[in-house]
Amino acid sequence: MLAVCQDFECELVEFNGKDNHVHLLVNFPPRVTVTKLVNSLRGVSPRRLRQEFDDLTRHYWRTSKLWSGFYFAGTVGGAPLSVVRQYTEQQNWPR
């Protein structure tokens, strides 16, 4: 993911997630479209993850897909990262 961010001149600020999804906080310049950035991340990351974790290949061999066809990406154009962090930290996860 860091290589993709370098290619797009972006900064991966935070990365975390759960068993079935990930959260990325990326600071990127206005000339970069969210769609191109996300599609690049979704294209590169399965290949890199399979190289590092053999179990993924065995677990996802039927579909050969690591990502679902859906994703959510939001932008906050110019909001300070401290405000974005505070907002995301205060989200209530379903139990």
Short mmCIF file of N, CA and C in Angstrom, two decimals:
data_model
loop_
_atom_site.label_atom_id
_atom_site.label_comp_id
_atom_site.label_asym_id
_atom_site.label_seq_id
_atom_site.Cartn_x
_atom_site.Cartn_y
_atom_site.Cartn_z
N MET A 1 0.82 -1.19 0.00
CA MET A 1 0.00 0.00 0.00
C MET A 1 0.86 1.25 0.00
N LEU A 2 2.00 1.15 0.65
CA LEU A 2 2.89 2.31 0.66
C LEU A 2 3.39 2.64 -0.73
N ALA A 3 3.63 1.61 -1.56
CA ALA A 3 4.09 1.86 -2.93
C ALA A 3 3.02 2.60 -3.73
N VAL A 4 1.77 2.21 -3.55
CA VAL A 4 0.67 2.89 -4.25
C VAL A 4 0.59 4.34 -3.79
N CYS A 5 0.70 4.55 -2.50
CA CYS A 5 0.66 5.92 -1.98
C CYS A 5 1.81 6.75 -2.55
N GLN A 6 2.98 6.15 -2.66
CA GLN A 6 4.11 6.88 -3.25
C GLN A 6 3.84 7.22 -4.70
N ASP A 7 3.28 6.28 -5.45
CA ASP A 7 2.96 6.52 -6.86
C ASP A 7 1.98 7.68 -7.03
N PHE A 8 1.04 7.80 -6.11
CA PHE A 8 0.03 8.85 -6.19
C PHE A 8 0.42 10.10 -5.39
N GLU A 9 1.62 10.07 -4.81
CA GLU A 9 2.09 11.16 -3.96
C GLU A 9 1.12 11.43 -2.81
N CYS A 10 0.70 10.33 -2.18
CA CYS A 10 -0.23 10.36 -1.05
C CYS A 10 0.51 9.96 0.22
N GLU A 11 -0.15 10.20 1.34
CA GLU A 11 0.40 9.80 2.63
C GLU A 11 -0.60 8.88 3.32
N LEU A 12 -0.18 7.65 3.62
CA LEU A 12 -1.00 6.74 4.40
C LEU A 12 -0.85 7.14 5.86
N VAL A 13 -1.87 7.76 6.41
CA VAL A 13 -1.81 8.32 7.76
C VAL A 13 -2.13 7.25 8.79
N GLU A 14 -3.18 6.49 8.55
CA GLU A 14 -3.57 5.42 9.48
C GLU A 14 -4.11 4.24 8.70
N PHE A 15 -3.93 3.05 9.29
CA PHE A 15 -4.40 1.81 8.69
C PHE A 15 -4.83 0.89 9.81
N ASN A 16 -6.08 0.41 9.76
CA ASN A 16 -6.55 -0.59 10.71
C ASN A 16 -7.78 -1.27 10.14
N GLY A 17 -8.38 -2.15 10.88
CA GLY A 17 -9.58 -2.81 10.38
C GLY A 17 -10.02 -3.94 11.27
N LYS A 18 -10.95 -4.69 10.74
CA LYS A 18 -11.52 -5.86 11.43
C LYS A 18 -11.25 -7.09 10.56
N ASP A 19 -11.87 -8.20 10.92
CA ASP A 19 -11.66 -9.44 10.16
C ASP A 19 -12.09 -9.32 8.70
N ASN A 20 -13.13 -8.54 8.45
CA ASN A 20 -13.68 -8.52 7.10
C ASN A 20 -13.64 -7.14 6.42
N HIS A 21 -12.91 -6.20 6.97
CA HIS A 21 -12.79 -4.90 6.31
C HIS A 21 -11.58 -4.13 6.85
N VAL A 22 -11.17 -3.12 6.09
CA VAL A 22 -10.06 -2.28 6.50
C VAL A 22 -10.46 -0.82 6.47
N HIS A 23 -9.76 -0.04 7.25
CA HIS A 23 -9.93 1.41 7.26
C HIS A 23 -8.59 2.03 6.91
N LEU A 24 -8.61 2.94 5.98
CA LEU A 24 -7.41 3.68 5.60
C LEU A 24 -7.71 5.16 5.72
N LEU A 25 -6.81 5.88 6.32
CA LEU A 25 -6.89 7.33 6.33
C LEU A 25 -5.72 7.80 5.48
N VAL A 26 -6.04 8.37 4.32
CA VAL A 26 -5.03 8.75 3.34
C VAL A 26 -5.15 10.24 3.05
N ASN A 27 -4.03 10.92 3.11
CA ASN A 27 -3.96 12.33 2.74
C ASN A 27 -3.45 12.36 1.31
N PHE A 28 -4.27 12.88 0.38
CA PHE A 28 -3.88 12.89 -1.02
C PHE A 28 -4.18 14.23 -1.67
N PRO A 29 -3.42 14.57 -2.71
CA PRO A 29 -3.59 15.87 -3.37
C PRO A 29 -4.88 15.92 -4.18
N PRO A 30 -5.41 17.11 -4.41
CA PRO A 30 -6.69 17.26 -5.12
C PRO A 30 -6.68 16.69 -6.54
N ARG A 31 -5.53 16.59 -7.17
CA ARG A 31 -5.48 16.08 -8.55
C ARG A 31 -5.73 14.56 -8.62
N VAL A 32 -5.63 13.88 -7.48
CA VAL A 32 -5.85 12.43 -7.43
C VAL A 32 -7.33 12.17 -7.19
N THR A 33 -7.93 11.32 -8.03
CA THR A 33 -9.33 10.97 -7.80
C THR A 33 -9.41 9.80 -6.83
N VAL A 34 -10.42 9.81 -6.01
CA VAL A 34 -10.61 8.75 -5.02
C VAL A 34 -10.76 7.41 -5.72
N THR A 35 -11.50 7.37 -6.80
CA THR A 35 -11.73 6.12 -7.52
C THR A 35 -10.43 5.50 -8.01
N LYS A 36 -9.56 6.29 -8.61
CA LYS A 36 -8.29 5.75 -9.11
C LYS A 36 -7.41 5.26 -7.97
N LEU A 37 -7.38 6.01 -6.88
CA LEU A 37 -6.57 5.61 -5.73
C LEU A 37 -7.09 4.29 -5.15
N VAL A 38 -8.38 4.21 -4.91
CA VAL A 38 -8.97 3.00 -4.32
C VAL A 38 -8.79 1.81 -5.26
N ASN A 39 -9.05 1.99 -6.54
CA ASN A 39 -8.89 0.88 -7.48
C ASN A 39 -7.45 0.39 -7.54
N SER A 40 -6.50 1.29 -7.45
CA SER A 40 -5.10 0.89 -7.44
C SER A 40 -4.78 0.11 -6.16
N LEU A 41 -5.26 0.60 -5.02
CA LEU A 41 -5.04 -0.11 -3.75
C LEU A 41 -5.68 -1.50 -3.78
N ARG A 42 -6.86 -1.58 -4.34
CA ARG A 42 -7.57 -2.87 -4.41
C ARG A 42 -6.91 -3.81 -5.41
N GLY A 43 -6.20 -3.28 -6.38
CA GLY A 43 -5.52 -4.13 -7.36
C GLY A 43 -4.19 -4.65 -6.87
N VAL A 44 -3.45 -3.81 -6.17
CA VAL A 44 -2.10 -4.18 -5.72
C VAL A 44 -2.13 -4.99 -4.43
N SER A 45 -2.98 -4.63 -3.50
CA SER A 45 -2.93 -5.25 -2.17
C SER A 45 -3.18 -6.75 -2.16
N PRO A 46 -4.12 -7.31 -2.94
CA PRO A 46 -4.27 -8.78 -2.89
C PRO A 46 -3.02 -9.52 -3.32
N ARG A 47 -2.36 -9.01 -4.34
CA ARG A 47 -1.14 -9.64 -4.83
C ARG A 47 -0.06 -9.64 -3.75
N ARG A 48 0.11 -8.48 -3.11
CA ARG A 48 1.13 -8.37 -2.06
C ARG A 48 0.77 -9.20 -0.83
N LEU A 49 -0.50 -9.21 -0.45
CA LEU A 49 -0.93 -9.99 0.71
C LEU A 49 -0.77 -11.48 0.48
N ARG A 50 -1.09 -11.94 -0.73
CA ARG A 50 -0.92 -13.37 -1.04
C ARG A 50 0.55 -13.78 -1.00
N GLN A 51 1.44 -12.87 -1.40
CA GLN A 51 2.86 -13.17 -1.34
C GLN A 51 3.33 -13.33 0.10
N GLU A 52 2.76 -12.52 0.97
CA GLU A 52 3.20 -12.53 2.37
C GLU A 52 2.50 -13.58 3.22
N PHE A 53 1.23 -13.86 2.91
CA PHE A 53 0.43 -14.78 3.73
C PHE A 53 -0.11 -15.92 2.87
N ASP A 54 0.55 -17.06 2.91
CA ASP A 54 0.15 -18.21 2.10
C ASP A 54 -1.27 -18.67 2.40
N ASP A 55 -1.73 -18.50 3.62
CA ASP A 55 -3.07 -18.95 4.00
C ASP A 55 -4.15 -18.27 3.19
N LEU A 56 -3.93 -17.06 2.76
CA LEU A 56 -4.94 -16.36 1.96
C LEU A 56 -5.21 -17.08 0.65
N THR A 57 -4.18 -17.58 0.03
CA THR A 57 -4.35 -18.30 -1.23
C THR A 57 -5.22 -19.53 -1.02
N ARG A 58 -4.95 -20.27 0.04
CA ARG A 58 -5.75 -21.47 0.32
C ARG A 58 -7.18 -21.11 0.71
N HIS A 59 -7.35 -20.03 1.45
CA HIS A 59 -8.68 -19.66 1.94
C HIS A 59 -9.57 -19.10 0.82
N TYR A 60 -9.00 -18.35 -0.11
CA TYR A 60 -9.79 -17.69 -1.15
C TYR A 60 -9.61 -18.33 -2.52
N TRP A 61 -9.22 -19.59 -2.59
CA TRP A 61 -8.91 -20.22 -3.86
C TRP A 61 -10.13 -20.35 -4.75
N ARG A 62 -11.33 -20.46 -4.20
CA ARG A 62 -12.53 -20.64 -5.03
C ARG A 62 -12.87 -19.39 -5.82
N THR A 63 -12.80 -18.25 -5.18
CA THR A 63 -13.20 -17.02 -5.86
C THR A 63 -12.02 -16.27 -6.45
N SER A 64 -10.86 -16.54 -5.96
CA SER A 64 -9.63 -15.83 -6.32
C SER A 64 -9.77 -14.32 -6.14
N LYS A 65 -10.69 -13.93 -5.27
CA LYS A 65 -10.89 -12.51 -4.97
C LYS A 65 -10.67 -12.28 -3.48
N LEU A 66 -9.91 -11.27 -3.17
CA LEU A 66 -9.71 -10.92 -1.77
C LEU A 66 -10.70 -9.83 -1.36
N TRP A 67 -11.05 -8.96 -2.30
CA TRP A 67 -11.97 -7.85 -2.04
C TRP A 67 -13.34 -8.16 -2.59
N SER A 68 -14.37 -7.65 -1.93
CA SER A 68 -15.72 -7.74 -2.50
C SER A 68 -15.84 -6.68 -3.59
N GLY A 69 -16.93 -6.68 -4.29
CA GLY A 69 -17.13 -5.71 -5.35
C GLY A 69 -17.51 -4.33 -4.83
N PHE A 70 -17.70 -4.20 -3.54
CA PHE A 70 -18.19 -2.95 -2.96
C PHE A 70 -17.16 -2.32 -2.04
N TYR A 71 -17.19 -1.01 -1.96
CA TYR A 71 -16.37 -0.30 -1.00
C TYR A 71 -17.00 1.06 -0.72
N PHE A 72 -16.61 1.65 0.37
CA PHE A 72 -17.02 3.02 0.69
C PHE A 72 -15.75 3.85 0.81
N ALA A 73 -15.76 4.99 0.15
CA ALA A 73 -14.67 5.95 0.28
C ALA A 73 -15.30 7.32 0.43
N GLY A 74 -14.84 8.04 1.41
CA GLY A 74 -15.35 9.39 1.63
C GLY A 74 -14.21 10.38 1.65
N THR A 75 -14.52 11.62 1.31
CA THR A 75 -13.51 12.67 1.35
C THR A 75 -13.98 13.78 2.28
N VAL A 76 -13.03 14.52 2.79
CA VAL A 76 -13.36 15.59 3.74
C VAL A 76 -12.68 16.89 3.36
N GLY A 77 -12.36 17.06 2.11
CA GLY A 77 -11.75 18.24 1.52
C GLY A 77 -11.32 19.36 2.45
N GLY A 78 -10.12 19.29 2.92
CA GLY A 78 -9.54 20.39 3.69
C GLY A 78 -9.76 20.34 5.19
N ALA A 79 -10.54 19.39 5.68
CA ALA A 79 -10.73 19.29 7.12
C ALA A 79 -9.41 18.86 7.75
N PRO A 80 -9.06 19.43 8.89
CA PRO A 80 -7.84 19.01 9.57
C PRO A 80 -7.90 17.52 9.92
N LEU A 81 -6.78 16.83 9.79
CA LEU A 81 -6.76 15.39 10.09
C LEU A 81 -7.13 15.11 11.52
N SER A 82 -6.85 16.04 12.43
CA SER A 82 -7.23 15.82 13.83
C SER A 82 -8.75 15.72 13.97
N VAL A 83 -9.49 16.50 13.20
CA VAL A 83 -10.96 16.45 13.23
C VAL A 83 -11.45 15.13 12.64
N VAL A 84 -10.84 14.68 11.55
CA VAL A 84 -11.22 13.42 10.93
C VAL A 84 -10.95 12.26 11.87
N ARG A 85 -9.79 12.26 12.50
CA ARG A 85 -9.46 11.21 13.48
C ARG A 85 -10.48 11.18 14.61
N GLN A 86 -10.79 12.34 15.15
CA GLN A 86 -11.75 12.41 16.25
C GLN A 86 -13.09 11.86 15.81
N TYR A 87 -13.53 12.19 14.63
CA TYR A 87 -14.81 11.70 14.12
C TYR A 87 -14.80 10.19 13.99
N THR A 88 -13.75 9.63 13.37
CA THR A 88 -13.72 8.18 13.15
C THR A 88 -13.57 7.41 14.46
N GLU A 89 -12.84 7.96 15.41
CA GLU A 89 -12.68 7.29 16.70
C GLU A 89 -13.98 7.24 17.48
N GLN A 90 -14.88 8.17 17.23
CA GLN A 90 -16.13 8.23 17.97
C GLN A 90 -17.26 7.43 17.32
N GLN A 91 -16.98 6.78 16.20
CA GLN A 91 -18.01 5.97 15.54
C GLN A 91 -18.32 4.76 16.40
N ASN A 92 -19.59 4.44 16.49
CA ASN A 92 -20.02 3.27 17.24
C ASN A 92 -20.12 2.09 16.29
N TRP A 93 -19.40 1.01 16.62
CA TRP A 93 -19.45 -0.19 15.80
C TRP A 93 -20.62 -1.03 16.22
N PRO A 94 -21.30 -1.67 15.25
CA PRO A 94 -22.39 -2.59 15.63
C PRO A 94 -21.85 -3.72 16.49
N ARG A 95 -22.60 -4.15 17.41
CA ARG A 95 -22.17 -5.24 18.30
C ARG A 95 -22.80 -6.54 17.92
#
